[in-house]
CSV table of C-alpha atoms in Angstrom, one decimal:
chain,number,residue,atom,x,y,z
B,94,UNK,CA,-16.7,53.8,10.7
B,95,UNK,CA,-16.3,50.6,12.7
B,96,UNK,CA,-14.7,47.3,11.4
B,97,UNK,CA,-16.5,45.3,14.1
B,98,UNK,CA,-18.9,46.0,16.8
B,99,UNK,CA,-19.8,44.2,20.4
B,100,UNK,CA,-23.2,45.7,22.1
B,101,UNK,CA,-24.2,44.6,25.1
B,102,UNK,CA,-23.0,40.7,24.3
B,103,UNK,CA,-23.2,37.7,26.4
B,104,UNK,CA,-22.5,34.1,25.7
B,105,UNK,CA,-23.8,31.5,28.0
B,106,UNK,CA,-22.9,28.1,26.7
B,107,UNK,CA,-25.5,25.5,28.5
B,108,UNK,CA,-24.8,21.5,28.4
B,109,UNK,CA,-27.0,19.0,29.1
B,110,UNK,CA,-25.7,15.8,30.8
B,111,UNK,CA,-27.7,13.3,32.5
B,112,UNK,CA,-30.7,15.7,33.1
B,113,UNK,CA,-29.1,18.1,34.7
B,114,UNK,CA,-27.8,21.3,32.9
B,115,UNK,CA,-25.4,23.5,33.5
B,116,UNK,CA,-24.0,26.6,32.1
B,117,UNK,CA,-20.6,28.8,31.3
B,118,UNK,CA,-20.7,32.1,30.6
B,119,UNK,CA,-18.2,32.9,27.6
B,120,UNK,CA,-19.2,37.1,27.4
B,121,UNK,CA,-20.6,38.7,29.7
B,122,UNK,CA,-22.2,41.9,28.3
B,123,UNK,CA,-19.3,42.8,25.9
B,124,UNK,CA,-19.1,46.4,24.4
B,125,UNK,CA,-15.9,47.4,22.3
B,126,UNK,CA,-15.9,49.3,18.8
B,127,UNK,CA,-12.8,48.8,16.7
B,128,UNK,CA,-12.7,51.4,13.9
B,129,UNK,CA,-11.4,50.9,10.4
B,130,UNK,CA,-7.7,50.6,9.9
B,131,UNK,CA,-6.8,49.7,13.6
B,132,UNK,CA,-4.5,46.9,14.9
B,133,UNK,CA,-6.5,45.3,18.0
B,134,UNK,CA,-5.2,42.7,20.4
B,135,UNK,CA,-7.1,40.9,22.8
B,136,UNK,CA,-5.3,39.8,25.6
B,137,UNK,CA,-6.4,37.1,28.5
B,138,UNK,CA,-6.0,34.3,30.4
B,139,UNK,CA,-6.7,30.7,29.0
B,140,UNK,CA,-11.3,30.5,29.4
B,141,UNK,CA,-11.2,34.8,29.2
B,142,UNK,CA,-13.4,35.1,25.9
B,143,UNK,CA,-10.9,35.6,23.1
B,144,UNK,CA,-12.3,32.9,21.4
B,145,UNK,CA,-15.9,33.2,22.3
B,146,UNK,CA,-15.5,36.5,20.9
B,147,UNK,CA,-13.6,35.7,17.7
B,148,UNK,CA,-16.3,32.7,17.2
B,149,UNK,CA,-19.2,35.3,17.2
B,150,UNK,CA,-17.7,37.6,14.8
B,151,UNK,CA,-17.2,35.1,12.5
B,152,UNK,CA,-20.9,33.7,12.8
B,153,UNK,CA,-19.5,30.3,14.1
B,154,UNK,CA,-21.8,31.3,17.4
B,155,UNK,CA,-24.3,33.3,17.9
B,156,UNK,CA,-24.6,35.4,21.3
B,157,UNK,CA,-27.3,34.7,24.0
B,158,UNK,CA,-27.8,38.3,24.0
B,159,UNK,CA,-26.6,41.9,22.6
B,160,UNK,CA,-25.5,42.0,18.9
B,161,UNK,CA,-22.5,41.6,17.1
B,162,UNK,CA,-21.4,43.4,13.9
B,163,UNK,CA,-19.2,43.4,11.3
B,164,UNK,CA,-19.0,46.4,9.0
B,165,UNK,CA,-21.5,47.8,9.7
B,166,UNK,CA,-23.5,44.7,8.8
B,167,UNK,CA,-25.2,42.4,12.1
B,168,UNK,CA,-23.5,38.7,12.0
B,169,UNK,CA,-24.3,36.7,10.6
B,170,UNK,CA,-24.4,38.4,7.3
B,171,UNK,CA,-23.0,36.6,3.8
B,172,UNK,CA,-21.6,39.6,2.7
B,173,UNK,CA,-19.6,41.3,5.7
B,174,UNK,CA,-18.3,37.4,6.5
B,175,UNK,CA,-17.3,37.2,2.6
B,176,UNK,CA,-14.9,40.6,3.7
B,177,UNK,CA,-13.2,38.8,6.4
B,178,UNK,CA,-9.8,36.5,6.2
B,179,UNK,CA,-9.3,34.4,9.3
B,180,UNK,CA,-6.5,32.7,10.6
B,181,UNK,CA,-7.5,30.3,13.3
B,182,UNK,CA,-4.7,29.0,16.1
B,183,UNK,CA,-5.1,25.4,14.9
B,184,UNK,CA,-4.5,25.0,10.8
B,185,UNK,CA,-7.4,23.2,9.6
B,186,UNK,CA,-6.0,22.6,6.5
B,187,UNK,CA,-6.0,19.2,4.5
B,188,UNK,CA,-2.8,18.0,4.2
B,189,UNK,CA,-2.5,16.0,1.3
B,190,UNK,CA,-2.7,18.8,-0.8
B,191,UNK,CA,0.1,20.9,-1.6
B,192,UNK,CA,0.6,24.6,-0.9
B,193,UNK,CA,-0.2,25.8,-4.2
B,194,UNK,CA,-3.1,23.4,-4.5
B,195,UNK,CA,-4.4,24.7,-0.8
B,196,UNK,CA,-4.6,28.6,-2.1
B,197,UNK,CA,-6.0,27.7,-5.4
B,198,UNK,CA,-9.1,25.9,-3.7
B,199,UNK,CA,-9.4,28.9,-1.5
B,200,UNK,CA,-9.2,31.1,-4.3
B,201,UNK,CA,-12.1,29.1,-6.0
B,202,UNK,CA,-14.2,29.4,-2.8
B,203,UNK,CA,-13.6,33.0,-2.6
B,204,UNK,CA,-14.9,33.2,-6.4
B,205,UNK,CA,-11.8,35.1,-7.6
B,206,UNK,CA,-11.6,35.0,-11.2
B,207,UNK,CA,-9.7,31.8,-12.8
B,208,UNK,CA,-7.9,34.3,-14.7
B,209,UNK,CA,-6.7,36.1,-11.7
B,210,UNK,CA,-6.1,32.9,-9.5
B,211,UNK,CA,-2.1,32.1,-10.1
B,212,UNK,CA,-1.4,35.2,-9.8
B,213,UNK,CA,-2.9,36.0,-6.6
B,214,UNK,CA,-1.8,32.9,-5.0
B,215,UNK,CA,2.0,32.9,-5.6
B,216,UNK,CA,2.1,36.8,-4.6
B,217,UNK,CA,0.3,35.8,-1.2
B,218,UNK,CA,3.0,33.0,-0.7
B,219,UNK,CA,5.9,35.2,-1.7
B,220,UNK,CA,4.4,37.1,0.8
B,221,UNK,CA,4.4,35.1,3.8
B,222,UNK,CA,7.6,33.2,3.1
B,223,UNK,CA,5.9,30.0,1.0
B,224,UNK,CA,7.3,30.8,-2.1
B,225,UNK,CA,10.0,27.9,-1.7
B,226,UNK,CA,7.6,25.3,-0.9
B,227,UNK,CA,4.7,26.1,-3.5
B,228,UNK,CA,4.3,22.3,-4.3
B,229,UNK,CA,5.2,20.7,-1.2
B,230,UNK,CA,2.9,19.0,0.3
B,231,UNK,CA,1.0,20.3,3.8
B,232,UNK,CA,2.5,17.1,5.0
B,233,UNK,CA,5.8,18.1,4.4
B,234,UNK,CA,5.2,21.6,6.9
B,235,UNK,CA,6.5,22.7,10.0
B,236,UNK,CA,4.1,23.9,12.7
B,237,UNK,CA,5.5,27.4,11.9
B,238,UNK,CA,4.8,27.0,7.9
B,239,UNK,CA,1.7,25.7,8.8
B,240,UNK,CA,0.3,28.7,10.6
B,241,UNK,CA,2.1,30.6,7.8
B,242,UNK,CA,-0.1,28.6,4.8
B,243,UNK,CA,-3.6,29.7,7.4
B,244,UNK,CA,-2.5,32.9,7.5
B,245,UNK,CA,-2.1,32.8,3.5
B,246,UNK,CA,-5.6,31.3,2.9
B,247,UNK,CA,-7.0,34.1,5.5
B,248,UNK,CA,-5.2,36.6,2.9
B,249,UNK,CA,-6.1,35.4,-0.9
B,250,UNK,CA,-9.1,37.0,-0.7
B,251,UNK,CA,-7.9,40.9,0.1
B,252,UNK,CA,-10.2,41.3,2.9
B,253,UNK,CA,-11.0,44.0,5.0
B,254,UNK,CA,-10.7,42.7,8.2
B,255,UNK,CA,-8.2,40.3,9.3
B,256,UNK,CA,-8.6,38.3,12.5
B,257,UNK,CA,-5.6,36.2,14.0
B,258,UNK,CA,-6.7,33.6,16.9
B,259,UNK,CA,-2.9,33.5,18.5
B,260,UNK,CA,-0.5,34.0,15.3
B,261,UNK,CA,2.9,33.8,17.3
B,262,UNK,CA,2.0,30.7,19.6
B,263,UNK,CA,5.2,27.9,18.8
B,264,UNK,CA,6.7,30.3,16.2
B,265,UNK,CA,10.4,31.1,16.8
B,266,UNK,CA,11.9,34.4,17.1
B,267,UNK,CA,12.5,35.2,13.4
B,268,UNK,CA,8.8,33.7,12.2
B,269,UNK,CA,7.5,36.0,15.4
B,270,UNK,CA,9.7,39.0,14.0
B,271,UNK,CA,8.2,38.2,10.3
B,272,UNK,CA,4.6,37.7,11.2
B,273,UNK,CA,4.9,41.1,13.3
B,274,UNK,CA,5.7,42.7,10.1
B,275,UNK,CA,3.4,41.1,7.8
B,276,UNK,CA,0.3,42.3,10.6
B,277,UNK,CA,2.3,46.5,10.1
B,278,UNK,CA,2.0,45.8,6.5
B,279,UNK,CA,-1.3,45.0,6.7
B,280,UNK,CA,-2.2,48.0,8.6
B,281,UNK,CA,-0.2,50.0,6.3
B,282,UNK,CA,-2.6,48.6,3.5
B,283,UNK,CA,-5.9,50.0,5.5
B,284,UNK,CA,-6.9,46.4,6.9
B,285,UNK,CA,-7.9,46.3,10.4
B,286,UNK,CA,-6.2,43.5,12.3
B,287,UNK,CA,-7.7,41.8,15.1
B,288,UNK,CA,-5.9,39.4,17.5
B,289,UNK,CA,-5.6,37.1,20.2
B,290,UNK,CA,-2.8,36.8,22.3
B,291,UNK,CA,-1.2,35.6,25.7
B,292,UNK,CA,2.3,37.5,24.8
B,293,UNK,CA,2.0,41.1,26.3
B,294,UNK,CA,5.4,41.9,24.3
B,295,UNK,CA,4.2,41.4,20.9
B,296,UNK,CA,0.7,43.1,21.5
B,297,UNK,CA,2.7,46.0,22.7
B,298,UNK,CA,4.7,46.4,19.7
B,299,UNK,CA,2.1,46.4,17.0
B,300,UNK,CA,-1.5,47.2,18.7
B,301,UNK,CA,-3.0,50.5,18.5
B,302,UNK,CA,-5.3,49.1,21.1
B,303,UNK,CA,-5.8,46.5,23.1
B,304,UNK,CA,-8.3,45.2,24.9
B,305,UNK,CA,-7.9,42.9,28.9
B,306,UNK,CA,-10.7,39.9,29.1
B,307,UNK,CA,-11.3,38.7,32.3
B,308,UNK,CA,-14.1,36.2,32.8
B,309,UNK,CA,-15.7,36.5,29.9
B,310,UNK,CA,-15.9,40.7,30.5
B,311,UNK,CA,-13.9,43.4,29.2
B,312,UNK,CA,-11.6,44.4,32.2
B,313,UNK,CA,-10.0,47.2,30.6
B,314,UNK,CA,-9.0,49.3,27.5
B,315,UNK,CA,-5.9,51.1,27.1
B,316,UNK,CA,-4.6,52.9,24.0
B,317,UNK,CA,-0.3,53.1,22.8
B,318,UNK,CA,0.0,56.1,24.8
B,319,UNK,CA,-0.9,54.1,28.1
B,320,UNK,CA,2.1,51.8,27.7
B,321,UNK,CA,5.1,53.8,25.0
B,322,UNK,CA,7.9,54.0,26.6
B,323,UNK,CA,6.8,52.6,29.9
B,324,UNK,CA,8.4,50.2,31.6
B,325,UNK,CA,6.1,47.1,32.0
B,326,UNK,CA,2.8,49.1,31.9
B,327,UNK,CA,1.2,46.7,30.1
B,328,UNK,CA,2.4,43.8,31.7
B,329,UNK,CA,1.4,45.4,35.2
B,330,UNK,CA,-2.0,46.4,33.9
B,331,UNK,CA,-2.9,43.1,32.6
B,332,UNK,CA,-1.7,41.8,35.9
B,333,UNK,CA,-3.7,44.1,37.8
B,334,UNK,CA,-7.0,43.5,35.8
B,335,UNK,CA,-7.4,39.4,35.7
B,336,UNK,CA,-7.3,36.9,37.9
B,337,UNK,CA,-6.9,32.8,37.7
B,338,UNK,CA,-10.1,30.9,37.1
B,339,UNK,CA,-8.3,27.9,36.7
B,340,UNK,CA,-7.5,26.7,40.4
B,341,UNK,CA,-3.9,27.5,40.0
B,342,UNK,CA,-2.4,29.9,42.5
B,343,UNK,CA,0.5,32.2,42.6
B,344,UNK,CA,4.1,31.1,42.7
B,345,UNK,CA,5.1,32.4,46.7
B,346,UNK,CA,8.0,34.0,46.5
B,347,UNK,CA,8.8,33.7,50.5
């Protein structure tokens, strides 16, 4: 069984300015399965489609063409959404409200039992490090407990599928060595893990899979046995399958 499903997707985003429109392509007919129980990275270039992508699977978009799916349900559905935690790059979180306070409204919205609540939200705390600052206020975070509270609100809920939009971006290298554990232990719990990333080392050392965007298109999919034990496979790969869209060109070297 697949956790999530891409068939045939495109995104064109079109903007109207003055009469004249014009448009972006975000996908370009996207396929990619990820089954059950798999850690998946998407790797690309700033304007690739990793957060096109992530936006349609959570139902924040919906795709010009092709269909998306989410357990075996078609986005958007209430129920396969309810089964998904999501940890966005940016914490949207409101920061007058304490830790503690920001996992019990969660909990609430996630309609898990009062009973059940306090329980559930100091465990998922503990869990990613929180436990000392419980009633501190959002305020109060670092950047690198701030991602840490998103990821806990993405979590409260036990879902199936857990998607990360850049989880390591300004953490240092013990958070980075933390939150590579926390996405194994999530795997070892039967969760299927996607994420985005622009570091190539870290999606090396957890991924099952990963996936190379390019232009809003898939530009390649290689599997742990394409870069074990291989000196900069991935890194070379990647390099070999995108290109700049941004203008920028490469560093000369002569």
């Amino acid at each position: 069984m697949n956790a999530l499903s891409f068939k045939n997707v495109g995104k064109i985003y079109r903007r109207s300015h003055l009469g004249k429109t014009t448009e972006t392509v975000g996908l370009a007919d996207l396929t990619l399965d990820v089954p059950r129980g798999e850690v998946f990275g998407l790797l690309g270039l700033n304007g690739s489609g990793k957060t096109t992508a992530i936006k349609l699977l959570m139902g924040l978009h919906l795709p010009t063409t092709g269909d998306v799916s989410v357990l075996d349900r078609t986005v958007p559905d209430i129920e396969a959404l309810a089964k998904i935690g999501y940890a966005p790059e940016a914490a949207y979180l409101n920061k007058s409200l304490t830790g503690r306070e920001t996992l019990r409204l969660f909990a609430a919205l996630s309609r898990i039992p009062a009973s059940e609540r306090e329980a559930r939200v100091k465990s998922i705390l503990e869990k990613v490090g929180l436990s000392h600052a419980l009633d501190k206020r959002l305020s109060e975070y670092s950047k690198g407990m701030l991602q840490r509270a998103s990821l806990a609100q993405a979590l409260i809920h036990d879902p199936e599928l857990v998607i990360m939009d850049e989880p390591v971006t300004g953490l240092d290298p013990l958070a980075i060595k933390e939150m590579r554990a926390l996405i194994l232990w999530l795997k070892a719990k039967g969760k299927t893990v996607l994420f985005s990333s622009h570091d190539i080392s870290e999606v090396e050392r957890v991924c099952d899979r990963i996936g190379i965007l390019n232009g809003g298109r898939l530009a390649r999919v290689m599997t742990q046995d394409e870069w074990r034990g291989k000196t900069d496979a991935l890194e070379n790969a990647f390099a070999e399958s995108v290109r700049r869209t941004d203008g920028v060109g490469p560093i000369k070297l002569d």
